[in-house]
Short mmCIF file of C-alpha atoms in Angstrom, two decimals:
data_model
loop_
_atom_site.label_atom_id
_atom_site.label_comp_id
_atom_site.label_asym_id
_atom_site.label_seq_id
_atom_site.Cartn_x
_atom_site.Cartn_y
_atom_site.Cartn_z
CA UNK O 1 5.22 -99.71 -48.46
CA UNK O 2 8.26 -98.07 -46.89
CA UNK O 3 9.22 -101.31 -45.14
CA UNK O 4 8.64 -103.32 -48.33
CA UNK O 5 10.88 -101.00 -50.32
CA UNK O 6 13.60 -101.28 -47.68
CA UNK O 7 13.36 -105.08 -47.71
CA UNK O 8 13.54 -105.33 -51.52
CA UNK O 9 16.38 -102.83 -51.73
CA UNK O 10 18.33 -104.70 -49.07
CA UNK O 11 17.87 -108.04 -50.84
CA UNK O 12 19.00 -106.74 -54.22
CA UNK O 13 21.83 -104.67 -52.77
CA UNK O 14 23.31 -107.61 -50.87
CA UNK O 15 23.24 -110.03 -53.81
CA UNK O 16 26.60 -109.94 -55.60
CA UNK O 17 25.07 -110.56 -59.02
CA UNK O 18 23.03 -107.35 -58.94
CA UNK O 19 26.04 -105.06 -59.18
CA UNK O 20 27.57 -107.14 -61.97
CA UNK O 21 24.36 -107.16 -63.98
CA UNK O 22 23.89 -103.40 -63.59
CA UNK O 23 27.49 -102.88 -64.70
CA UNK O 24 26.81 -105.13 -67.69
CA UNK O 25 23.76 -103.05 -68.62
CA UNK O 26 25.86 -99.88 -68.62
CA UNK O 27 28.88 -101.33 -70.40
CA UNK O 28 26.98 -103.31 -73.04
CA UNK O 29 24.53 -100.52 -73.85
CA UNK O 30 27.20 -97.82 -74.02
CA UNK O 31 29.89 -99.90 -75.71
CA UNK O 32 27.60 -101.28 -78.42
CA UNK O 33 26.29 -97.80 -79.15
CA UNK O 34 29.76 -96.30 -79.37
CA UNK O 35 30.95 -99.19 -81.56
CA UNK O 36 28.00 -98.70 -83.94
CA UNK O 37 28.71 -94.97 -84.16
CA UNK O 38 32.41 -95.61 -84.78
CA UNK O 39 31.54 -98.05 -87.57
CA UNK O 40 29.42 -95.34 -89.20
CA UNK O 41 31.92 -92.54 -88.64
CA UNK O 42 33.31 -92.76 -92.14
CA UNK O 43 30.17 -92.90 -94.23
CA UNK O 44 27.22 -92.23 -91.90
CA UNK O 45 24.33 -94.57 -91.18
CA UNK O 46 21.26 -92.39 -91.45
CA UNK O 47 19.97 -91.52 -87.99
CA UNK O 48 23.05 -90.68 -85.86
CA UNK O 49 21.20 -90.61 -82.53
CA UNK O 50 19.45 -93.91 -83.12
CA UNK O 51 22.77 -95.41 -84.17
CA UNK O 52 24.38 -94.29 -80.93
CA UNK O 53 21.53 -95.96 -79.03
CA UNK O 54 21.96 -99.31 -80.77
CA UNK O 55 23.24 -100.81 -77.52
CA UNK O 56 19.75 -100.62 -75.99
CA UNK O 57 18.79 -103.64 -78.11
CA UNK O 58 21.52 -105.65 -76.37
CA UNK O 59 21.31 -104.07 -72.93
CA UNK O 60 17.63 -104.95 -72.62
CA UNK O 61 18.53 -108.65 -72.45
CA UNK O 62 20.64 -108.03 -69.33
CA UNK O 63 17.85 -105.89 -67.88
CA UNK O 64 15.45 -108.80 -68.40
CA UNK O 65 17.81 -111.18 -66.60
CA UNK O 66 18.28 -108.76 -63.69
CA UNK O 67 14.54 -108.19 -63.26
CA UNK O 68 13.59 -111.84 -63.59
CA UNK O 69 16.19 -112.92 -61.02
CA UNK O 70 14.87 -110.31 -58.58
CA UNK O 71 11.66 -112.38 -58.49
CA UNK O 72 12.54 -115.84 -59.77
CA UNK O 73 15.57 -116.13 -57.51
CA UNK O 74 13.33 -115.99 -54.46
CA UNK O 75 11.08 -118.72 -55.80
CA UNK O 76 14.11 -120.85 -56.60
CA UNK O 77 15.47 -120.64 -53.05
CA UNK O 78 12.12 -120.60 -51.24
CA UNK O 79 12.90 -117.16 -49.82
CA UNK O 80 9.58 -115.93 -51.16
CA UNK O 81 7.81 -117.68 -48.26
CA UNK O 82 9.81 -115.66 -45.76
CA UNK O 83 9.12 -112.45 -47.68
CA UNK O 84 5.37 -113.05 -47.78
CA UNK O 85 5.30 -114.07 -44.13
CA UNK O 86 6.99 -110.81 -43.14
CA UNK O 87 4.96 -108.73 -45.63
CA UNK O 88 1.53 -110.39 -46.04
CA UNK O 89 0.20 -107.79 -48.49
CA UNK O 90 1.29 -109.39 -51.72
CA UNK O 91 0.40 -106.46 -53.95
CA UNK O 92 2.69 -104.28 -51.84
CA UNK O 93 5.52 -106.80 -52.23
CA UNK O 94 5.13 -106.82 -56.01
CA UNK O 95 4.92 -103.03 -56.18
CA UNK O 96 8.08 -102.74 -54.09
CA UNK O 97 9.95 -105.21 -56.30
CA UNK O 98 8.86 -103.33 -59.42
CA UNK O 99 9.83 -99.96 -57.91
CA UNK O 100 13.30 -101.08 -56.81
CA UNK O 101 14.07 -102.84 -60.09
CA UNK O 102 12.76 -99.85 -62.04
CA UNK O 103 14.89 -97.41 -60.04
CA UNK O 104 18.07 -99.48 -60.53
CA UNK O 105 17.46 -99.87 -64.26
CA UNK O 106 16.68 -96.16 -64.53
CA UNK O 107 20.04 -95.27 -63.00
CA UNK O 108 22.01 -97.77 -65.10
CA UNK O 109 20.21 -96.82 -68.30
CA UNK O 110 20.73 -93.12 -67.70
CA UNK O 111 24.49 -93.60 -67.25
CA UNK O 112 24.72 -95.71 -70.42
CA UNK O 113 22.75 -93.23 -72.53
CA UNK O 114 24.68 -90.25 -71.18
CA UNK O 115 27.84 -91.93 -72.45
CA UNK O 116 26.56 -93.35 -75.73
CA UNK O 117 24.73 -90.33 -77.17
CA UNK O 118 27.41 -87.59 -76.78
CA UNK O 119 30.22 -89.92 -77.87
CA UNK O 120 28.19 -91.20 -80.81
CA UNK O 121 27.31 -87.68 -81.97
CA UNK O 122 30.95 -86.65 -81.70
CA UNK O 123 32.11 -89.65 -83.74
CA UNK O 124 29.54 -89.03 -86.47
CA UNK O 125 29.96 -85.26 -86.61
CA UNK O 126 30.24 -84.14 -90.21
CA UNK O 127 28.89 -87.35 -91.77
CA UNK O 128 25.27 -87.06 -90.63
CA UNK O 129 22.77 -84.28 -90.13
CA UNK O 130 22.57 -83.13 -86.52
CA UNK O 131 18.95 -83.34 -85.32
CA UNK O 132 17.38 -80.72 -83.09
CA UNK O 133 18.14 -80.93 -79.39
CA UNK O 134 14.50 -81.61 -78.54
CA UNK O 135 14.30 -84.85 -80.50
CA UNK O 136 17.70 -85.92 -79.18
CA UNK O 137 16.47 -85.49 -75.62
CA UNK O 138 13.29 -87.41 -76.48
CA UNK O 139 15.29 -90.27 -77.96
CA UNK O 140 17.68 -90.40 -74.99
CA UNK O 141 15.00 -90.14 -72.29
CA UNK O 142 12.76 -92.51 -74.19
CA UNK O 143 15.54 -95.09 -74.41
CA UNK O 144 16.04 -95.00 -70.64
CA UNK O 145 12.29 -95.35 -70.09
CA UNK O 146 12.28 -98.21 -72.60
CA UNK O 147 14.80 -100.12 -70.46
CA UNK O 148 12.77 -99.42 -67.32
CA UNK O 149 9.60 -100.75 -68.97
CA UNK O 150 11.46 -103.88 -70.10
CA UNK O 151 12.45 -104.37 -66.46
CA UNK O 152 8.84 -103.98 -65.28
CA UNK O 153 7.62 -106.35 -67.99
CA UNK O 154 10.18 -108.89 -66.80
CA UNK O 155 9.10 -108.51 -63.16
CA UNK O 156 5.49 -109.18 -64.14
CA UNK O 157 6.35 -112.21 -66.27
CA UNK O 158 8.62 -113.67 -63.58
CA UNK O 159 5.89 -113.24 -60.96
CA UNK O 160 3.39 -115.05 -63.17
CA UNK O 161 5.73 -117.86 -64.26
CA UNK O 162 7.73 -118.23 -61.00
CA UNK O 163 10.60 -120.01 -62.78
CA UNK O 164 13.60 -117.86 -63.66
CA UNK O 165 14.74 -119.76 -66.75
CA UNK O 166 11.23 -119.97 -68.21
CA UNK O 167 10.57 -116.29 -67.46
CA UNK O 168 13.81 -115.14 -69.13
CA UNK O 169 12.98 -117.22 -72.20
CA UNK O 170 9.45 -115.82 -72.33
CA UNK O 171 10.54 -112.19 -71.98
CA UNK O 172 13.28 -112.51 -74.60
CA UNK O 173 10.80 -114.26 -76.86
CA UNK O 174 8.34 -111.39 -76.52
CA UNK O 175 11.05 -108.87 -77.30
CA UNK O 176 12.84 -110.54 -80.19
CA UNK O 177 10.26 -112.88 -81.75
CA UNK O 178 7.96 -110.20 -83.19
CA UNK O 179 10.72 -108.60 -85.32
CA UNK O 180 11.81 -112.04 -86.56
CA UNK O 181 8.28 -112.94 -87.60
CA UNK O 182 7.78 -109.54 -89.22
CA UNK O 183 10.96 -110.03 -91.24
CA UNK O 184 9.66 -113.21 -92.87
CA UNK O 185 6.06 -112.05 -93.47
CA UNK O 186 5.51 -110.91 -97.05
CA UNK O 187 2.26 -108.97 -96.58
CA UNK O 188 3.20 -105.32 -95.82
CA UNK O 189 -0.07 -104.72 -93.95
CA UNK O 190 0.63 -107.59 -91.58
CA UNK O 191 4.22 -106.45 -91.19
CA UNK O 192 2.99 -103.04 -90.09
CA UNK O 193 0.46 -104.60 -87.68
CA UNK O 194 3.15 -106.77 -86.11
CA UNK O 195 5.47 -103.78 -85.77
CA UNK O 196 2.77 -101.72 -84.08
CA UNK O 197 2.09 -104.36 -81.40
CA UNK O 198 5.66 -105.57 -80.95
CA UNK O 199 6.97 -104.45 -77.55
CA UNK O 200 10.48 -103.98 -78.95
CA UNK O 201 9.81 -102.54 -82.42
CA UNK O 202 7.07 -100.20 -81.21
CA UNK O 203 8.98 -99.22 -78.08
CA UNK O 204 12.20 -98.40 -79.94
CA UNK O 205 10.34 -96.03 -82.26
CA UNK O 206 11.04 -93.44 -79.55
CA UNK O 207 14.68 -93.41 -80.70
CA UNK O 208 13.97 -92.12 -84.22
CA UNK O 209 15.11 -88.54 -84.84
CA UNK O 210 15.32 -88.12 -88.63
CA UNK O 211 11.64 -88.19 -89.55
CA UNK O 212 11.80 -91.52 -91.39
CA UNK O 213 8.50 -93.36 -91.87
CA UNK O 214 7.65 -95.24 -88.69
CA UNK O 215 4.96 -97.89 -88.09
CA UNK O 216 3.89 -95.92 -85.00
CA UNK O 217 4.71 -92.52 -83.51
CA UNK O 218 7.57 -92.41 -80.96
CA UNK O 219 5.64 -91.84 -77.72
CA UNK O 220 2.74 -94.04 -78.82
CA UNK O 221 5.24 -96.81 -79.51
CA UNK O 222 6.67 -96.46 -76.03
CA UNK O 223 3.09 -96.58 -74.77
CA UNK O 224 2.65 -99.96 -76.45
CA UNK O 225 5.55 -101.33 -74.42
CA UNK O 226 4.03 -99.68 -71.36
CA UNK O 227 0.79 -101.57 -71.95
CA UNK O 228 2.71 -104.84 -72.21
CA UNK O 229 4.47 -104.05 -68.91
CA UNK O 230 1.24 -103.08 -67.13
CA UNK O 231 -0.50 -106.17 -68.46
CA UNK O 232 2.31 -108.44 -67.25
CA UNK O 233 2.31 -106.82 -63.80
CA UNK O 234 -1.47 -107.13 -63.50
CA UNK O 235 -1.43 -110.81 -64.47
CA UNK O 236 1.50 -111.44 -62.15
CA UNK O 237 -0.21 -109.59 -59.31
CA UNK O 238 -3.46 -111.54 -59.70
CA UNK O 239 -1.66 -114.87 -59.80
CA UNK O 240 0.47 -113.87 -56.80
CA UNK O 241 -2.67 -113.23 -54.78
CA UNK O 242 -4.45 -116.41 -55.88
CA UNK O 243 -1.67 -118.98 -55.57
CA UNK O 244 0.22 -120.32 -52.60
CA UNK O 245 3.86 -119.32 -52.33
#
């Protein structure tokens, strides 16, 4: 495992696009959150912490691209054959890819959230109730974990699909399609069911800090996204073992 981690870290570190994508995760997530807080600075927009974390909705798309390319790029160039020849244990290769991608997204997400939340709270001071520190920490930490789980979901999907463009489309579809469908469904019971199984809607429940009615509790919602990520990694791992490179 140590050798696999070193190999995956070296590959991602030496690809120029990795640094740019990580920078985009930080800038897009932080900037969108600060912009949303600034827009609400005059009148307030309800949940100040969730508003400051608005950028996570946009940053997750870049996370998906980064994670998919970490796998799909190798299939596109044929480098995966060299990787599997050097490291025959395919489950170890997948675990190493997931660990390296998760660690990079964790670092980028943490930086973005550490910028967005304090700046957002400062901008909205006086126009919104300040929630307790405990729920703020939960929303901030949960948002970083949310981005990490999106990255792991993307790694699993890319391993199963093996085509970068198709994998990116599938991951973004999973994230954004459920809320779109829920918005056009008229039956409130079905809307709630869709929200409870949606990887994005359920996962982002962890950001709520004002006690508004939620379709699912914060940590349970993040657990739903975790199940999606684990399921994708399991399917990807099985297919990786069964198919030729």
